[in-house]
């Protein structure tokens, strides 16, 4: 029997607030937030993430966000690059179309969590996935919700996945 190849799966974590959330959240929300998290999955030598433009990829650390603030080792996968790209392609046409993006309910972290579970059977850390409900549990978060719901995040520097030449 052939030995199975295992490919490392990493979660890149970026604080979109660049430290401001940590400083301002106690004043604004009445609770401490460590950051406003954007995440992506790094596997098969590329970084994959979801934003308002759909699923994108780039070389690891290749968006304008620069290097991640934290790298979490999620585990390893037997899923080959070919199967993974097919899986991403189907996600990009269904659950993770750009127009499905929502800052609170369906964002980059939802995508990272879904992909991490597909690849490794493991979820991403709950401090990341719980962030929207933590913000919305505050009066300030509720007051800002209409504004926050309208925000689209698409880190510049990635290539939109699965739609060659920008066709939709």
mmCIF file of C-alpha atoms in Angstrom:
data_model
loop_
_atom_site.group_PDB
_atom_site.id
_atom_site.type_symbol
_atom_site.label_atom_id
_atom_site.label_comp_id
_atom_site.label_asym_id
_atom_site.label_seq_id
_atom_site.Cartn_x
_atom_site.Cartn_y
_atom_site.Cartn_z
ATOM 1 C CA UNK A 1 0.000 0.000 0.000
ATOM 2 C CA UNK A 2 1.255 3.486 -0.897
ATOM 3 C CA UNK A 3 2.055 5.741 2.064
ATOM 4 C CA UNK A 4 -0.467 8.577 2.236
ATOM 5 C CA UNK A 5 0.833 12.082 1.749
ATOM 6 C CA UNK A 6 -0.069 14.461 4.526
ATOM 7 C CA UNK A 7 -0.254 18.181 3.791
ATOM 8 C CA UNK A 8 -0.013 20.738 6.607
ATOM 9 C CA UNK A 9 -3.031 23.014 7.105
ATOM 10 C CA UNK A 10 -2.499 26.400 8.738
ATOM 11 C CA UNK A 11 -4.851 29.151 9.794
ATOM 12 C CA UNK A 12 -3.508 32.660 9.201
ATOM 13 C CA UNK A 13 -5.046 35.149 11.627
ATOM 14 C CA UNK A 14 -4.960 38.903 10.999
ATOM 15 C CA UNK A 15 -6.201 41.667 13.287
ATOM 16 C CA UNK A 16 -7.916 44.073 10.894
ATOM 17 C CA UNK A 17 -7.923 46.726 13.637
ATOM 18 C CA UNK A 18 -4.111 46.552 14.014
ATOM 19 C CA UNK A 19 -4.439 46.608 17.811
ATOM 20 C CA UNK A 20 -7.174 49.271 18.007
ATOM 21 C CA UNK A 21 -9.852 46.755 19.042
ATOM 22 C CA UNK A 22 -7.798 45.747 22.078
ATOM 23 C CA UNK A 23 -7.414 49.388 23.142
ATOM 24 C CA UNK A 24 -10.870 50.747 22.289
ATOM 25 C CA UNK A 25 -13.245 47.826 22.907
ATOM 26 C CA UNK A 26 -13.442 48.246 26.720
ATOM 27 C CA UNK A 27 -14.534 51.865 26.213
ATOM 28 C CA UNK A 28 -16.834 51.309 23.227
ATOM 29 C CA UNK A 29 -18.298 47.880 23.987
ATOM 30 C CA UNK A 30 -17.760 47.531 27.717
ATOM 31 C CA UNK A 31 -15.854 44.285 27.072
ATOM 32 C CA UNK A 32 -12.393 43.377 25.971
ATOM 33 C CA UNK A 33 -11.888 42.188 22.398
ATOM 34 C CA UNK A 34 -8.413 41.070 21.414
ATOM 35 C CA UNK A 35 -8.880 41.927 17.741
ATOM 36 C CA UNK A 36 -11.150 42.087 14.706
ATOM 37 C CA UNK A 37 -10.186 38.839 13.035
ATOM 38 C CA UNK A 38 -9.712 38.079 9.372
ATOM 39 C CA UNK A 39 -8.621 34.514 8.728
ATOM 40 C CA UNK A 40 -7.520 32.392 5.821
ATOM 41 C CA UNK A 41 -6.452 28.807 5.274
ATOM 42 C CA UNK A 42 -2.972 28.014 3.999
ATOM 43 C CA UNK A 43 -2.619 24.622 2.315
ATOM 44 C CA UNK A 44 -0.884 23.328 -0.832
ATOM 45 C CA UNK A 45 1.471 26.352 -0.878
ATOM 46 C CA UNK A 46 -1.339 28.943 -1.178
ATOM 47 C CA UNK A 47 -3.476 31.105 1.086
ATOM 48 C CA UNK A 48 -7.255 30.905 0.524
ATOM 49 C CA UNK A 49 -9.817 33.328 1.922
ATOM 50 C CA UNK A 50 -13.371 34.539 1.440
ATOM 51 C CA UNK A 51 -14.539 38.114 1.096
ATOM 52 C CA UNK A 52 -17.145 40.166 -0.687
ATOM 53 C CA UNK A 53 -15.484 39.211 -3.983
ATOM 54 C CA UNK A 54 -15.899 35.485 -3.320
ATOM 55 C CA UNK A 55 -13.108 32.988 -2.683
ATOM 56 C CA UNK A 56 -9.608 34.288 -3.398
ATOM 57 C CA UNK A 57 -6.105 32.903 -3.221
ATOM 58 C CA UNK A 58 -2.599 34.315 -3.068
ATOM 59 C CA UNK A 59 0.877 33.251 -1.987
ATOM 60 C CA UNK A 60 0.933 32.973 1.845
ATOM 61 C CA UNK A 61 0.972 36.467 3.359
ATOM 62 C CA UNK A 62 0.431 37.923 -0.125
ATOM 63 C CA UNK A 63 -2.474 40.293 0.516
ATOM 64 C CA UNK A 64 -1.983 43.928 1.465
ATOM 65 C CA UNK A 65 -2.568 42.844 5.073
ATOM 66 C CA UNK A 66 1.022 41.576 4.975
ATOM 67 C CA UNK A 67 2.187 38.774 7.261
ATOM 68 C CA UNK A 68 -0.393 37.289 9.659
ATOM 69 C CA UNK A 69 -0.473 38.311 13.316
ATOM 70 C CA UNK A 70 -0.748 34.646 14.322
ATOM 71 C CA UNK A 71 -0.362 31.304 12.583
ATOM 72 C CA UNK A 72 -2.392 28.424 14.035
ATOM 73 C CA UNK A 73 -1.428 24.862 13.075
ATOM 74 C CA UNK A 74 -4.838 23.304 12.360
ATOM 75 C CA UNK A 75 -3.502 19.856 11.505
ATOM 76 C CA UNK A 76 -2.775 17.969 8.325
ATOM 77 C CA UNK A 77 -4.870 16.589 5.512
ATOM 78 C CA UNK A 78 -4.765 13.782 3.003
ATOM 79 C CA UNK A 79 -6.854 15.859 0.582
ATOM 80 C CA UNK A 80 -4.827 16.395 -2.591
ATOM 81 C CA UNK A 81 -4.527 19.785 -4.222
ATOM 82 C CA UNK A 82 -6.660 18.637 -7.143
ATOM 83 C CA UNK A 83 -9.546 17.502 -4.911
ATOM 84 C CA UNK A 84 -9.199 20.614 -2.742
ATOM 85 C CA UNK A 85 -9.431 22.958 -5.751
ATOM 86 C CA UNK A 86 -12.539 21.111 -6.974
ATOM 87 C CA UNK A 87 -14.065 21.456 -3.502
ATOM 88 C CA UNK A 88 -13.265 25.199 -3.449
ATOM 89 C CA UNK A 89 -14.730 25.617 -6.894
ATOM 90 C CA UNK A 90 -18.020 24.060 -5.789
ATOM 91 C CA UNK A 91 -18.040 26.215 -2.621
ATOM 92 C CA UNK A 92 -17.451 29.305 -4.778
ATOM 93 C CA UNK A 93 -20.527 28.493 -6.847
ATOM 94 C CA UNK A 94 -22.744 27.712 -3.854
ATOM 95 C CA UNK A 95 -22.206 28.639 -0.196
ATOM 96 C CA UNK A 96 -19.386 31.107 -0.743
ATOM 97 C CA UNK A 97 -20.384 33.272 -3.693
ATOM 98 C CA UNK A 98 -19.297 36.896 -3.187
ATOM 99 C CA UNK A 99 -22.895 38.086 -2.819
ATOM 100 C CA UNK A 100 -23.395 35.625 0.083
ATOM 101 C CA UNK A 101 -20.827 37.560 2.155
ATOM 102 C CA UNK A 102 -22.088 39.040 5.420
ATOM 103 C CA UNK A 103 -19.798 40.560 8.039
ATOM 104 C CA UNK A 104 -21.553 38.821 10.946
ATOM 105 C CA UNK A 105 -23.122 35.643 9.629
ATOM 106 C CA UNK A 106 -21.106 34.555 6.613
ATOM 107 C CA UNK A 107 -17.567 35.892 6.460
ATOM 108 C CA UNK A 108 -13.914 34.913 6.056
ATOM 109 C CA UNK A 109 -13.989 33.106 9.405
ATOM 110 C CA UNK A 110 -17.088 31.078 8.442
ATOM 111 C CA UNK A 111 -15.150 30.052 5.327
ATOM 112 C CA UNK A 112 -11.937 29.201 7.223
ATOM 113 C CA UNK A 113 -13.937 27.119 9.704
ATOM 114 C CA UNK A 114 -15.745 25.226 6.928
ATOM 115 C CA UNK A 115 -12.524 24.535 5.012
ATOM 116 C CA UNK A 116 -10.572 23.547 8.153
ATOM 117 C CA UNK A 117 -13.258 20.984 9.010
ATOM 118 C CA UNK A 118 -13.295 19.646 5.448
ATOM 119 C CA UNK A 119 -9.499 19.249 5.434
ATOM 120 C CA UNK A 120 -8.782 18.139 9.008
ATOM 121 C CA UNK A 121 -12.079 17.516 10.805
ATOM 122 C CA UNK A 122 -11.120 20.300 13.229
ATOM 123 C CA UNK A 123 -12.744 23.702 13.779
ATOM 124 C CA UNK A 124 -10.836 26.963 14.003
ATOM 125 C CA UNK A 125 -10.480 28.509 17.507
ATOM 126 C CA UNK A 126 -13.787 29.635 19.009
ATOM 127 C CA UNK A 127 -12.404 33.052 20.044
ATOM 128 C CA UNK A 128 -12.475 33.818 16.305
ATOM 129 C CA UNK A 129 -15.874 32.361 15.396
ATOM 130 C CA UNK A 130 -17.525 33.784 18.546
ATOM 131 C CA UNK A 131 -16.441 37.364 17.822
ATOM 132 C CA UNK A 132 -19.599 38.503 15.940
ATOM 133 C CA UNK A 133 -21.949 37.299 18.687
ATOM 134 C CA UNK A 134 -19.718 38.922 21.317
ATOM 135 C CA UNK A 135 -19.951 42.270 19.515
ATOM 136 C CA UNK A 136 -23.705 41.916 18.907
ATOM 137 C CA UNK A 137 -24.309 41.042 22.568
ATOM 138 C CA UNK A 138 -23.411 44.643 23.492
ATOM 139 C CA UNK A 139 -25.739 47.663 23.170
ATOM 140 C CA UNK A 140 -23.115 49.416 21.034
ATOM 141 C CA UNK A 141 -22.858 46.381 18.734
ATOM 142 C CA UNK A 142 -26.639 46.312 18.333
ATOM 143 C CA UNK A 143 -26.713 50.050 17.607
ATOM 144 C CA UNK A 144 -23.982 49.673 14.969
ATOM 145 C CA UNK A 145 -25.417 46.524 13.400
ATOM 146 C CA UNK A 146 -27.140 48.213 10.410
ATOM 147 C CA UNK A 147 -23.877 49.955 9.530
ATOM 148 C CA UNK A 148 -21.720 46.881 10.177
ATOM 149 C CA UNK A 149 -24.043 44.659 8.121
ATOM 150 C CA UNK A 150 -23.348 46.834 5.088
ATOM 151 C CA UNK A 151 -19.551 46.501 5.347
ATOM 152 C CA UNK A 152 -17.887 44.356 2.703
ATOM 153 C CA UNK A 153 -14.376 43.142 3.363
ATOM 154 C CA UNK A 154 -12.151 42.000 0.518
ATOM 155 C CA UNK A 155 -8.440 42.175 1.342
ATOM 156 C CA UNK A 156 -6.642 43.561 -1.727
ATOM 157 C CA UNK A 157 -3.914 41.446 -3.251
ATOM 158 C CA UNK A 158 -5.587 38.095 -3.835
ATOM 159 C CA UNK A 159 -6.793 36.489 -7.057
ATOM 160 C CA UNK A 160 -10.474 35.632 -7.208
ATOM 161 C CA UNK A 161 -10.725 31.895 -7.323
ATOM 162 C CA UNK A 162 -12.558 29.865 -9.957
ATOM 163 C CA UNK A 163 -13.678 32.716 -12.194
ATOM 164 C CA UNK A 164 -11.064 33.189 -14.884
ATOM 165 C CA UNK A 165 -10.829 36.687 -16.392
ATOM 166 C CA UNK A 166 -13.361 38.006 -13.908
ATOM 167 C CA UNK A 167 -16.354 36.425 -15.631
ATOM 168 C CA UNK A 168 -19.393 35.778 -13.479
#
